Coordinates of C-alpha atoms and ligand atoms in Angstrom, one line a residue:
A1 CA 32.4 -37.7 35.7
L2 CA 32.2 -35.1 38.4
Y3 CA 28.7 -34.3 39.9
T4 CA 27.6 -31.6 42.3
D5 CA 23.9 -32.7 42.5
V6 CA 22.7 -36.0 43.8
A7 CA 19.7 -35.9 41.5
A8 CA 22.0 -35.7 38.4
L9 CA 23.7 -39.1 39.1
P10 CA 23.2 -41.4 36.1
K11 CA 22.4 -44.4 38.2
S12 CA 21.6 -45.5 41.8
T13 CA 23.6 -48.7 41.9
Y14 CA 27.4 -49.0 41.3
D15 CA 29.7 -51.9 42.0
F16 CA 31.6 -49.9 44.6
I17 CA 30.8 -46.8 46.6
V18 CA 33.7 -45.0 48.2
V19 CA 32.8 -42.7 51.1
G20 CA 35.3 -39.8 51.1
A21 CA 37.5 -38.6 48.2
G22 CA 40.4 -38.0 50.6
T23 CA 43.9 -39.4 50.8
A24 CA 42.9 -43.1 50.9
G25 CA 39.6 -42.8 49.0
S26 CA 41.3 -41.2 46.0
V27 CA 43.7 -44.1 45.7
I28 CA 40.9 -46.7 45.8
A29 CA 39.0 -44.7 43.2
N30 CA 42.0 -44.6 40.9
R31 CA 43.0 -48.2 41.2
L32 CA 39.5 -49.7 41.0
S33 CA 38.5 -47.5 38.0
A34 CA 41.5 -48.9 36.1
N35 CA 39.4 -52.0 35.8
P36 CA 36.8 -51.2 33.1
R37 CA 34.5 -54.0 34.4
F38 CA 34.0 -52.1 37.7
S39 CA 31.7 -49.1 38.2
I40 CA 32.6 -46.8 41.1
L41 CA 30.9 -43.9 42.8
V42 CA 32.9 -41.7 45.2
V43 CA 30.9 -39.4 47.5
E44 CA 32.8 -36.4 49.0
A45 CA 31.4 -34.0 51.6
G46 CA 33.7 -31.1 50.5
G47 CA 34.0 -29.4 47.1
S48 CA 36.6 -29.2 44.4
D49 CA 40.2 -28.4 45.0
A50 CA 40.7 -27.0 41.5
N51 CA 42.2 -23.5 41.1
I52 CA 42.9 -22.9 44.8
E53 CA 46.3 -21.2 44.7
A54 CA 47.1 -21.4 48.5
M55 CA 46.6 -25.2 48.2
Q56 CA 49.1 -25.5 45.4
I57 CA 51.8 -23.4 47.1
P58 CA 53.8 -25.5 49.6
F59 CA 54.9 -22.6 51.7
L60 CA 51.4 -21.3 52.2
A61 CA 49.9 -24.6 53.4
G62 CA 49.2 -23.2 56.8
T63 CA 47.0 -20.5 55.5
I64 CA 44.4 -23.0 54.2
L65 CA 43.4 -23.9 57.7
S66 CA 41.5 -20.6 58.2
N67 CA 39.5 -21.2 55.1
A68 CA 36.3 -22.7 56.5
S69 CA 35.0 -23.8 53.1
L70 CA 37.9 -26.3 52.7
I71 CA 38.1 -27.8 56.2
W72 CA 36.2 -29.6 58.9
N73 CA 36.7 -27.0 61.6
Y74 CA 36.9 -29.4 64.5
T75 CA 38.2 -28.7 68.0
T76 CA 38.9 -31.1 70.8
T77 CA 37.3 -31.5 74.1
P78 CA 39.0 -29.6 77.0
Q79 CA 42.3 -31.6 77.2
R80 CA 42.9 -32.9 80.7
G81 CA 46.6 -33.3 80.0
L82 CA 46.9 -29.8 78.6
G83 CA 45.4 -27.7 81.5
N84 CA 41.9 -28.2 80.0
R85 CA 42.7 -26.3 76.8
I86 CA 40.6 -26.8 73.8
I87 CA 42.7 -27.1 70.7
P88 CA 42.0 -26.9 66.9
Y89 CA 41.7 -30.2 65.1
Q90 CA 41.1 -29.4 61.4
R91 CA 40.8 -32.0 58.7
G92 CA 40.5 -31.5 54.9
R93 CA 37.0 -31.3 53.5
V94 CA 37.7 -31.1 49.8
L95 CA 38.8 -33.4 47.0
G96 CA 42.0 -35.0 48.2
G97 CA 40.9 -34.6 51.9
S98 CA 43.7 -33.9 54.3
S99 CA 46.3 -34.4 51.6
S100 CA 45.1 -31.2 50.0
V101 CA 45.5 -29.1 53.2
N102 CA 48.4 -30.8 55.0
S103 CA 52.0 -29.5 55.4
L104 CA 53.4 -31.8 52.6
V105 CA 56.0 -33.5 54.8
F106 CA 56.6 -37.0 53.3
T107 CA 57.6 -39.7 55.8
R108 CA 56.7 -43.4 55.3
G109 CA 57.3 -44.6 58.8
S110 CA 59.8 -47.3 59.7
R111 CA 60.3 -51.0 59.0
D112 CA 59.4 -51.7 62.6
D113 CA 56.1 -49.7 62.4
F114 CA 54.8 -51.9 59.5
D115 CA 56.3 -55.1 60.9
R116 CA 54.3 -54.4 64.1
F117 CA 51.2 -54.0 61.9
A118 CA 51.9 -57.5 60.4
R119 CA 52.5 -59.0 63.9
V120 CA 49.3 -57.7 65.5
T121 CA 47.1 -58.6 62.5
G122 CA 48.8 -62.0 61.8
D123 CA 49.0 -60.9 58.2
A124 CA 52.5 -60.6 56.6
G125 CA 51.0 -58.5 53.9
W126 CA 51.3 -55.5 56.2
S127 CA 55.0 -55.9 56.8
W128 CA 57.6 -53.3 55.5
D129 CA 58.9 -55.8 52.9
S130 CA 55.4 -56.4 51.6
L131 CA 54.4 -52.8 51.4
F132 CA 57.7 -51.4 50.2
P133 CA 57.0 -52.2 46.5
L134 CA 53.6 -50.4 46.9
M135 CA 55.3 -47.4 48.4
L136 CA 57.5 -47.2 45.4
K137 CA 54.5 -47.7 43.1
A138 CA 52.7 -44.7 44.7
E139 CA 55.7 -42.3 44.4
G140 CA 57.0 -40.2 41.5
F141 CA 60.1 -38.6 42.9
V142 CA 61.3 -35.5 41.0
D143 CA 64.5 -33.5 41.4
P144 CA 64.1 -30.2 43.4
V145 CA 63.2 -27.1 41.4
D146 CA 66.6 -25.4 41.9
N147 CA 68.3 -28.4 40.3
H148 CA 71.0 -28.5 43.0
D149 CA 73.1 -31.6 43.3
I150 CA 71.2 -33.9 45.6
T151 CA 74.0 -36.5 46.1
G152 CA 74.2 -37.2 49.8
Q153 CA 70.8 -35.8 50.5
Y154 CA 68.7 -38.9 49.9
N155 CA 68.9 -42.6 49.0
A156 CA 67.8 -42.9 45.4
S157 CA 67.1 -46.6 45.6
A158 CA 64.4 -45.9 48.2
H159 CA 62.2 -43.9 45.8
G160 CA 59.8 -44.6 43.1
R161 CA 60.0 -42.5 39.9
N162 CA 56.9 -43.4 38.0
G163 CA 54.1 -43.3 40.6
P164 CA 51.4 -40.7 40.8
V165 CA 52.4 -38.8 44.0
R166 CA 55.1 -36.3 43.3
T167 CA 57.8 -36.1 46.0
T168 CA 61.0 -34.0 46.1
L169 CA 63.7 -32.5 48.3
P170 CA 63.9 -28.9 49.4
G171 CA 64.2 -26.7 46.3
F172 CA 65.5 -23.5 47.9
P173 CA 68.5 -23.2 50.1
S174 CA 68.1 -22.1 53.7
A175 CA 70.8 -20.1 55.5
L176 CA 70.3 -22.7 58.3
D177 CA 71.2 -25.7 56.2
P178 CA 75.0 -25.7 56.9
R179 CA 74.5 -25.2 60.6
V180 CA 72.0 -28.0 61.0
L181 CA 74.1 -30.4 59.0
A182 CA 77.2 -29.5 61.0
T183 CA 75.4 -30.6 64.1
T184 CA 75.6 -34.2 62.8
Q185 CA 79.4 -33.9 62.8
A186 CA 79.6 -32.0 66.1
D187 CA 77.6 -34.6 67.9
P188 CA 77.2 -37.7 65.7
A189 CA 76.3 -39.9 68.6
R190 CA 73.2 -37.9 69.5
F191 CA 72.4 -36.5 66.0
P192 CA 73.6 -39.1 63.5
F193 CA 73.1 -38.1 59.9
N194 CA 70.5 -40.3 58.2
L195 CA 70.8 -40.3 54.4
D196 CA 67.1 -41.1 54.0
T197 CA 64.4 -41.3 56.6
N198 CA 62.2 -43.1 54.1
D199 CA 64.3 -46.2 53.5
G200 CA 62.9 -48.1 56.5
D201 CA 65.3 -46.8 59.2
T202 CA 64.0 -43.4 60.3
I203 CA 66.5 -42.6 63.0
G204 CA 68.8 -39.6 62.7
L205 CA 68.8 -36.2 61.2
S206 CA 67.8 -36.0 57.5
W207 CA 66.8 -33.7 54.7
T208 CA 63.0 -33.3 54.6
Q209 CA 61.1 -34.7 51.7
S210 CA 57.7 -33.3 50.6
T211 CA 54.7 -34.3 48.5
G212 CA 55.4 -31.6 45.9
G213 CA 57.0 -31.5 42.6
N214 CA 58.1 -28.8 40.2
G215 CA 57.1 -26.3 43.0
V216 CA 53.5 -27.5 43.3
R217 CA 51.7 -29.6 46.0
S218 CA 50.9 -33.1 44.9
S219 CA 47.7 -34.3 46.7
A220 CA 45.6 -37.4 46.4
A221 CA 43.3 -35.4 44.3
T222 CA 45.9 -34.2 41.8
A223 CA 47.8 -37.5 41.8
Y224 CA 45.0 -40.1 41.9
L225 CA 41.6 -38.6 41.5
W226 CA 41.7 -36.2 38.6
P227 CA 43.6 -38.6 36.4
A228 CA 41.1 -41.3 37.2
L229 CA 38.1 -39.0 36.3
R230 CA 39.1 -39.7 32.7
N231 CA 37.8 -43.2 33.2
A232 CA 34.1 -43.5 32.1
N233 CA 33.4 -46.0 35.0
L234 CA 34.1 -43.4 37.7
D235 CA 31.6 -40.9 39.1
V236 CA 32.5 -38.5 41.8
L237 CA 29.8 -36.6 43.7
I238 CA 31.0 -33.6 45.7
D239 CA 29.3 -31.3 48.2
T240 CA 27.4 -34.3 49.5
R241 CA 27.6 -36.1 52.8
V242 CA 27.1 -39.7 53.5
T243 CA 24.8 -39.6 56.5
R244 CA 24.4 -43.3 57.2
L245 CA 25.5 -46.7 56.1
V246 CA 22.3 -48.5 55.4
N247 CA 21.7 -52.1 56.5
S248 CA 20.7 -53.4 53.0
A249 CA 20.1 -57.0 53.9
S250 CA 21.1 -59.7 56.3
R251 CA 22.3 -63.2 55.6
Q252 CA 22.5 -65.8 58.4
G253 CA 22.2 -63.0 61.0
V254 CA 25.1 -61.0 59.5
P255 CA 24.0 -57.5 58.5
E256 CA 25.1 -56.2 55.1
F257 CA 25.9 -52.6 54.5
R258 CA 25.8 -52.2 50.7
S259 CA 23.8 -49.0 50.6
V260 CA 24.5 -45.5 51.8
E261 CA 22.2 -42.5 52.6
L262 CA 23.2 -39.1 51.1
A263 CA 22.3 -35.6 51.9
Q264 CA 23.5 -32.2 50.6
N265 CA 22.6 -30.3 53.7
A266 CA 21.2 -31.0 57.2
S267 CA 17.6 -30.6 56.3
G268 CA 17.9 -31.8 52.7
T269 CA 16.3 -34.8 51.0
R270 CA 17.9 -38.1 51.9
T271 CA 18.8 -40.3 48.9
I272 CA 19.9 -43.9 49.0
V273 CA 22.5 -45.3 46.5
S274 CA 23.7 -48.9 46.5
A275 CA 26.8 -51.0 45.8
S276 CA 26.4 -54.4 44.3
K277 CA 29.9 -55.4 45.6
E278 CA 31.2 -53.2 48.5
V279 CA 31.0 -49.9 50.3
I280 CA 34.4 -48.6 51.1
L281 CA 34.6 -46.2 54.0
S282 CA 37.4 -43.7 53.6
A283 CA 36.1 -40.8 55.6
G284 CA 39.2 -40.4 57.8
A285 CA 40.0 -41.1 61.4
I286 CA 37.3 -38.8 62.8
N287 CA 34.4 -39.2 60.4
T288 CA 34.8 -43.0 59.8
P289 CA 34.0 -43.9 63.4
Q290 CA 31.4 -41.2 63.5
L291 CA 29.6 -42.8 60.5
L292 CA 29.9 -46.3 61.9
L293 CA 28.4 -45.2 65.2
L294 CA 25.6 -43.3 63.4
S295 CA 24.9 -46.5 61.5
G296 CA 24.6 -48.8 64.5
I297 CA 28.1 -50.2 64.4
G298 CA 29.7 -49.6 67.8
D299 CA 29.5 -50.4 71.4
Q300 CA 25.9 -51.3 72.2
H301 CA 25.7 -49.6 75.6
T302 CA 26.9 -46.3 74.2
L303 CA 24.7 -46.5 71.1
S304 CA 21.6 -47.2 73.2
T305 CA 22.1 -44.1 75.3
L306 CA 22.0 -42.1 72.0
G307 CA 18.9 -43.9 70.8
I308 CA 20.7 -45.7 68.0
K309 CA 19.8 -49.4 67.4
T310 CA 22.9 -51.6 67.5
L311 CA 23.3 -53.7 64.3
V312 CA 26.9 -54.7 65.0
N313 CA 28.2 -54.7 68.5
S314 CA 31.8 -53.5 68.0
T315 CA 33.4 -52.1 71.2
G316 CA 36.5 -50.7 69.5
V317 CA 34.7 -48.2 67.2
G318 CA 36.0 -44.7 68.0
S319 CA 38.3 -45.9 70.8
N320 CA 42.1 -46.1 70.6
L321 CA 42.4 -42.6 69.1
Q322 CA 46.1 -41.8 68.7
D323 CA 47.9 -38.7 67.7
H324 CA 51.3 -37.0 68.0
P325 CA 51.5 -34.0 70.4
L326 CA 53.3 -31.1 68.8
L327 CA 55.1 -28.3 70.7
A328 CA 56.5 -25.3 68.8
N329 CA 59.6 -23.8 70.5
Q330 CA 61.5 -20.7 69.3
W331 CA 64.8 -19.1 69.9
S332 CA 65.9 -15.6 68.9
V333 CA 69.0 -15.7 66.8
N334 CA 71.9 -13.5 65.7
S335 CA 71.0 -13.4 62.0
T336 CA 69.1 -11.3 59.5
S337 CA 68.6 -14.2 57.1
T338 CA 65.6 -15.9 58.7
L339 CA 62.2 -16.1 57.0
D340 CA 60.5 -13.9 59.7
D341 CA 60.1 -10.9 57.3
I342 CA 57.8 -12.9 54.9
S343 CA 54.9 -12.5 57.3
R344 CA 55.8 -8.9 58.2
N345 CA 56.6 -7.4 54.9
A346 CA 53.8 -7.5 52.4
T347 CA 56.0 -6.4 49.5
L348 CA 58.4 -9.3 50.1
A349 CA 55.6 -11.8 50.4
E350 CA 54.1 -10.4 47.2
S351 CA 57.4 -10.7 45.3
L352 CA 57.8 -14.3 46.4
L353 CA 54.3 -15.0 45.3
V354 CA 54.9 -13.5 41.9
Q355 CA 58.1 -15.5 41.6
W356 CA 56.2 -18.7 42.4
E357 CA 53.4 -17.8 39.9
Q358 CA 55.9 -17.0 37.1
T359 CA 58.6 -19.6 37.5
K360 CA 57.5 -22.0 40.4
T361 CA 60.8 -21.3 42.1
G362 CA 61.9 -19.5 45.3
Q363 CA 61.1 -19.8 48.9
F364 CA 57.4 -20.7 48.3
V365 CA 58.3 -24.1 46.9
D366 CA 59.4 -25.4 50.3
V367 CA 57.5 -26.4 53.4
G368 CA 59.3 -24.2 55.9
G369 CA 61.9 -26.6 57.2
N370 CA 64.7 -28.3 55.3
Q371 CA 65.8 -30.8 57.9
F372 CA 64.3 -32.8 60.8
A373 CA 65.5 -35.4 63.2
W374 CA 63.8 -38.6 64.3
L375 CA 65.4 -39.8 67.5
R376 CA 65.2 -42.5 70.2
L377 CA 65.5 -41.9 73.9
P378 CA 69.0 -42.5 75.2
A379 CA 69.5 -46.1 76.4
N380 CA 69.8 -44.9 80.0
S381 CA 66.7 -42.7 79.9
T382 CA 64.2 -42.9 82.7
A383 CA 61.5 -41.0 80.7
L384 CA 59.3 -44.1 80.2
G385 CA 59.2 -44.6 84.0
G386 CA 59.2 -48.4 83.7
H387 CA 56.6 -48.5 81.0
A388 CA 57.3 -50.9 78.1
D389 CA 58.9 -49.2 75.1
P390 CA 55.9 -47.8 73.2
S391 CA 57.9 -47.6 69.9
A392 CA 57.6 -50.3 67.3
G393 CA 61.3 -51.1 67.5
K394 CA 64.8 -49.7 66.9
T395 CA 64.0 -48.1 63.5
S396 CA 61.1 -46.1 65.1
A397 CA 61.6 -42.8 66.9
H398 CA 60.4 -41.7 70.3
M399 CA 60.6 -38.1 69.4
E400 CA 60.8 -35.7 66.4
L401 CA 62.6 -32.4 66.0
F402 CA 61.5 -30.3 63.1
I403 CA 63.8 -27.3 62.4
G404 CA 62.6 -24.1 60.8
N405 CA 64.3 -20.9 60.0
T406 CA 61.6 -18.7 61.3
F407 CA 59.2 -18.1 64.2
A408 CA 56.7 -21.0 64.0
S409 CA 53.9 -21.3 66.5
F410 CA 50.3 -22.6 66.4
I411 CA 49.4 -20.6 69.5
D412 CA 51.3 -17.4 69.7
P413 CA 51.3 -14.6 67.1
A414 CA 54.7 -14.0 65.5
P415 CA 56.6 -11.1 67.2
A416 CA 56.7 -7.8 65.2
T417 CA 60.4 -7.6 65.3
G418 CA 63.4 -9.9 65.7
N419 CA 64.8 -13.0 64.0
F420 CA 64.0 -16.5 65.2
I421 CA 64.5 -20.2 64.5
S422 CA 62.0 -22.9 65.7
V423 CA 62.4 -26.4 66.7
I424 CA 59.1 -28.2 66.8
T425 CA 59.3 -31.1 69.2
G426 CA 56.9 -34.1 69.0
V427 CA 56.3 -37.4 70.8
S428 CA 56.5 -39.9 68.0
S429 CA 55.4 -43.1 69.8
P430 CA 52.8 -41.8 72.3
I431 CA 51.2 -44.0 75.0
S432 CA 48.2 -41.7 75.6
R433 CA 44.9 -42.8 74.0
G434 CA 41.7 -40.9 73.2
S435 CA 38.4 -41.4 71.6
I436 CA 35.8 -40.3 69.1
T437 CA 32.2 -40.4 70.4
L438 CA 28.9 -39.0 69.2
A439 CA 27.4 -35.8 70.6
S440 CA 24.0 -36.8 69.2
N441 CA 22.5 -39.1 66.6
H442 CA 22.3 -36.3 64.1
P443 CA 24.8 -36.8 61.2
F444 CA 25.5 -33.1 60.8
D445 CA 26.5 -32.6 64.4
F446 CA 30.3 -32.7 65.0
P447 CA 31.5 -35.7 66.9
I448 CA 33.2 -35.4 70.3
I449 CA 37.0 -35.5 69.8
D450 CA 39.2 -36.3 72.7
P451 CA 42.8 -37.1 71.6
G452 CA 43.8 -37.5 75.3
F453 CA 47.1 -35.6 74.7
L454 CA 49.7 -36.0 77.5
T455 CA 47.3 -38.0 79.7
H456 CA 50.1 -40.6 80.2
P457 CA 53.0 -39.3 82.3
A458 CA 55.6 -41.0 80.1
D459 CA 54.5 -38.8 77.1
V460 CA 55.1 -35.7 79.2
A461 CA 58.5 -37.0 80.1
V462 CA 59.4 -37.9 76.5
M463 CA 58.3 -34.3 75.5
V464 CA 60.6 -32.9 78.2
E465 CA 63.4 -35.2 76.9
A466 CA 62.7 -33.8 73.4
L467 CA 63.1 -30.3 74.7
H468 CA 66.4 -31.2 76.3
T469 CA 67.5 -32.7 73.0
A470 CA 66.5 -29.6 71.1
T471 CA 68.5 -27.5 73.6
A472 CA 71.4 -29.9 73.2
M473 CA 71.3 -29.5 69.4
I474 CA 71.5 -25.7 69.5
S475 CA 74.2 -25.9 72.2
T476 CA 76.6 -27.8 69.9
A477 CA 79.6 -25.8 68.4
P478 CA 78.0 -24.8 65.1
W479 CA 75.2 -22.9 66.9
L480 CA 77.4 -20.9 69.3
S481 CA 77.1 -17.1 68.9
F482 CA 74.1 -17.7 66.6
I483 CA 71.5 -18.5 69.3
L484 CA 70.7 -15.5 71.5
G485 CA 68.2 -17.2 73.8
P486 CA 64.9 -19.0 74.1
Y487 CA 61.8 -17.1 73.4
G488 CA 58.8 -16.6 75.7
A489 CA 57.9 -19.0 78.5
L490 CA 60.7 -21.5 77.4
A491 CA 63.2 -19.0 78.8
N492 CA 61.9 -19.4 82.4
A493 CA 61.4 -23.2 82.2
T494 CA 64.6 -24.3 83.8
T495 CA 63.6 -27.4 85.6
D496 CA 61.9 -30.6 84.3
I497 CA 58.8 -29.7 86.3
A498 CA 58.7 -26.3 84.7
L499 CA 59.4 -27.8 81.2
A500 CA 56.5 -30.2 81.7
A501 CA 54.2 -27.3 82.6
Y502 CA 55.5 -25.4 79.6
A503 CA 54.7 -28.4 77.4
R504 CA 51.1 -28.8 78.8
D505 CA 50.6 -25.1 78.1
G506 CA 51.9 -25.3 74.6
V507 CA 51.1 -28.6 73.0
T508 CA 48.7 -28.8 70.0
S509 CA 48.1 -31.5 67.5
Y510 CA 50.3 -32.7 64.7
W511 CA 47.0 -33.4 62.9
H512 CA 47.7 -37.1 62.9
P513 CA 44.6 -38.7 64.3
C514 CA 44.4 -42.5 63.6
C515 CA 43.6 -45.9 64.9
T516 CA 39.9 -45.3 65.6
A517 CA 38.7 -48.5 63.7
K518 CA 41.8 -50.6 64.1
M519 CA 42.6 -53.8 62.3
G520 CA 43.4 -56.9 64.2
T521 CA 43.0 -60.6 64.5
S522 CA 39.6 -62.3 64.8
N523 CA 40.0 -62.9 68.6
D524 CA 40.9 -59.2 69.3
E525 CA 37.5 -57.9 70.3
T526 CA 38.7 -54.3 70.1
A527 CA 39.6 -54.7 66.4
V528 CA 37.0 -53.2 64.2
V529 CA 38.3 -54.6 60.9
D530 CA 40.1 -57.8 60.1
S531 CA 43.5 -57.8 58.3
K532 CA 41.7 -57.5 54.9
L533 CA 40.1 -54.3 56.3
L534 CA 36.6 -55.8 56.3
V535 CA 34.3 -54.7 59.1
K536 CA 34.0 -57.6 61.6
G537 CA 30.4 -58.7 62.1
A538 CA 29.2 -57.1 58.9
A539 CA 29.2 -57.8 55.2
G540 CA 29.9 -55.6 52.2
L541 CA 31.8 -53.0 54.2
R542 CA 35.5 -52.2 54.2
I543 CA 37.4 -49.4 55.8
V544 CA 40.4 -47.9 54.1
D545 CA 41.9 -44.8 55.8
A546 CA 44.0 -43.8 58.8
S547 CA 41.4 -45.3 61.2
V548 CA 42.6 -48.9 60.5
F549 CA 46.2 -48.4 61.8
P550 CA 46.5 -50.5 65.0
Y551 CA 49.3 -48.2 66.2
I552 CA 50.3 -44.7 65.1
P553 CA 53.4 -44.9 63.0
A554 CA 56.4 -42.8 64.1
A555 CA 55.9 -40.6 61.1
H556 CA 53.7 -38.0 59.5
L557 CA 50.7 -40.0 58.3
Q558 CA 50.0 -39.3 54.6
A559 CA 52.6 -41.7 53.2
P560 CA 51.5 -44.6 55.5
V561 CA 47.9 -43.9 54.4
Y562 CA 49.0 -44.1 50.7
A563 CA 50.8 -47.4 51.4
I564 CA 47.8 -49.1 53.1
A565 CA 45.4 -47.7 50.5
E566 CA 47.5 -49.2 47.7
R567 CA 47.4 -52.6 49.4
A568 CA 43.7 -52.3 50.1
A569 CA 43.1 -51.6 46.4
Q570 CA 44.8 -54.8 45.6
L571 CA 42.8 -56.7 48.2
I572 CA 39.6 -55.4 46.7
E573 CA 40.6 -56.1 43.2
H574 CA 41.6 -59.6 44.1
A575 CA 38.3 -60.2 46.0
W576 CA 36.1 -59.2 43.1
S577 CA 38.1 -59.7 39.9
S578 CA 36.7 -63.2 39.2
G579 CA 33.1 -62.5 40.0
Ligands
LIG1 C1 46.6 -29.5 58.8 C2 47.2 -30.8 58.6 C3 48.6 -30.9 58.4 C4 49.1 -32.2 58.2 N1 50.5 -32.3 57.8 C5 50.9 -33.5 57.4 C6 52.2 -33.6 56.8 O1 52.9 -32.6 56.7 N2 52.7 -34.8 56.4 C7 51.9 -35.9 56.5 O2 52.3 -37.0 56.2 N3 50.7 -35.9 57.1 C8 50.2 -34.7 57.5 N4 48.9 -34.6 57.9 C9 48.1 -35.8 58.1 C10 47.7 -36.5 56.8 O3 47.3 -35.5 55.9 C11 46.5 -37.4 57.1 O4 46.8 -38.3 58.2 C12 46.0 -38.2 55.9 O5 45.8 -37.4 54.8 C13 44.6 -38.8 56.3 O6 44.1 -39.5 55.2 P1 42.7 -40.2 55.3 O7 42.4 -40.9 54.0 O8 42.6 -41.1 56.5 O9 41.7 -39.0 55.6 P2 41.4 -37.7 54.7 O10 42.5 -37.5 53.7 O11 41.1 -36.6 55.7 O12 40.1 -38.0 53.9 C14 38.8 -38.2 54.4 C15 37.8 -37.6 53.4 O13 36.5 -38.0 53.7 C16 35.6 -36.9 53.5 N5 34.4 -37.2 54.4 C17 34.4 -37.3 55.7 N6 33.2 -37.6 56.2 C18 32.4 -37.7 55.1 C19 31.0 -38.0 54.9 N7 30.2 -38.3 55.9 N8 30.6 -38.1 53.6 C20 31.4 -37.9 52.5 N9 32.7 -37.6 52.7 C21 33.2 -37.5 53.9 C22 36.4 -35.8 54.0 O14 35.9 -34.5 53.6 C23 37.8 -36.1 53.4 O15 37.9 -35.6 52.0 C24 48.3 -33.4 58.2 C25 46.9 -33.2 58.3 C26 46.4 -32.0 58.5 C27 44.9 -31.8 58.7

């Protein structure tokens, strides 16, 4: 059942306690509660996602980020690689976590991304071939709402039909579609058409897929959590924060963490609840390391300066933060059929909303870009400057181009007039690393978030190469007489040095933080969890969320999180089903 008050919980001991009802936590809750012999409590800091229309409408995803009641309104430290700019760093704080507030783009990552996970953990269970059946199990692909013929737009054999997470292809045509696709014929060497970026080989230009179906967002909450709430053995407590993992006992010098401390506000009563089997930490790549550190699991030198007693000396906690830098670039175009008027014309926006409400069709069913390209650096590129290739392999991209038929920016307001297209460029296999540290030992203080964007020169050079690639794309024959010119500072950035400065001025986050409690082998001291996701040096505590990735996949992260959470659920079930 769903609870909003700690005092109303029917018991104080469950078999499992899941911290965070986000993307991964919801999967764990669903799969474990399918076993009637288990009892599960999920604790979520945020509230319910029910009946929030902006959350259900794919096109309006971006508007949720200004709703402070649904997000962790984080910002970064001044970013040294970005001219000391502080940038927004929101996460979902609501049932479904970030899957309830994200942009719905559905990308699994590549075969090489997961095979690298298997290699660095020494556990073949993380390979693409092992996880692929679980990816299919998670997915329930549905035809796009406009019922257009999708032959040639995806690879049907790479998709599950019966899983909980609805996925689909664009359900409303864009005037830009023919032009983008023609690029793959005009310059197939540079922009090869890829039938499906989700079949293991991501490289090329593809139709975007999204985590929606029948016009509506499919989140971890709608897909996994709400259906599981029908199970009598699952309790979900919302509006409640886990403030500490409690050292419940110690056996042979190994501390156990089978209890958690809860609070509903900073000064509120603290309540302890316990798990007879395991605590599963799924608070996401920012809050998971924060909670570990608050609980005395981290680097002992850093913890002692904060007055926190070290219970497990684990140097990797909060280090190794990885994320994709995002740069939104716009060009003015010779067209009147861009989407720019939606944000300018309230009557138009209202009519699209009414159409969505009445029929779940129209522009609002889509995510704002019908195609994207995942590309590798040209073989003769010098962008890496002698650094080893940071990508996982040939099926993984160095850069991403996301193409939208409107002015898109996360910094500049949209101009009052004119028609625009945008190409969002991203560094998909970044070398820069950052960290999560504590500002204080108070659980309600925000942690210090430093993604370290563009601190490695090769990431800057790859971003510049991505800008050249975007320019190359819109310089192919299909775009001639359509593109009028670059918008804003891009127009004056005519050298690589100027493009690098333009990138440092414009980069924000793709909202893909991960790797802050990475998995690894027993002799990797910087690995926080082993390949079964159990916290090293502790007992009774497992981590299942984007923190455990050893490397950031060259992908948007929700589908990789679903994949690892599905496997984690199997590992947990297997560990406890006999006892
Ligand atoms: C704005 C935005 C846009 C994005 N766009 C895309 C996209 O288009 N495609 C894509 O694939 N990915 C996208 N992502 C990334 C993707 O959504 C995340 O990587 C993924 O959902 C993370 O899953 P998670 O389980 O690790 O964490 P989350 O889903 O964030 O779950 C963590 C949960 O734990 C809760 N929690 C945290 N601390 C505590 C505590 N102390 N006590 C109790 N509960 C706690 C949180 O409130 C949250 O519900 C986006 C993310 C954001 C924020």
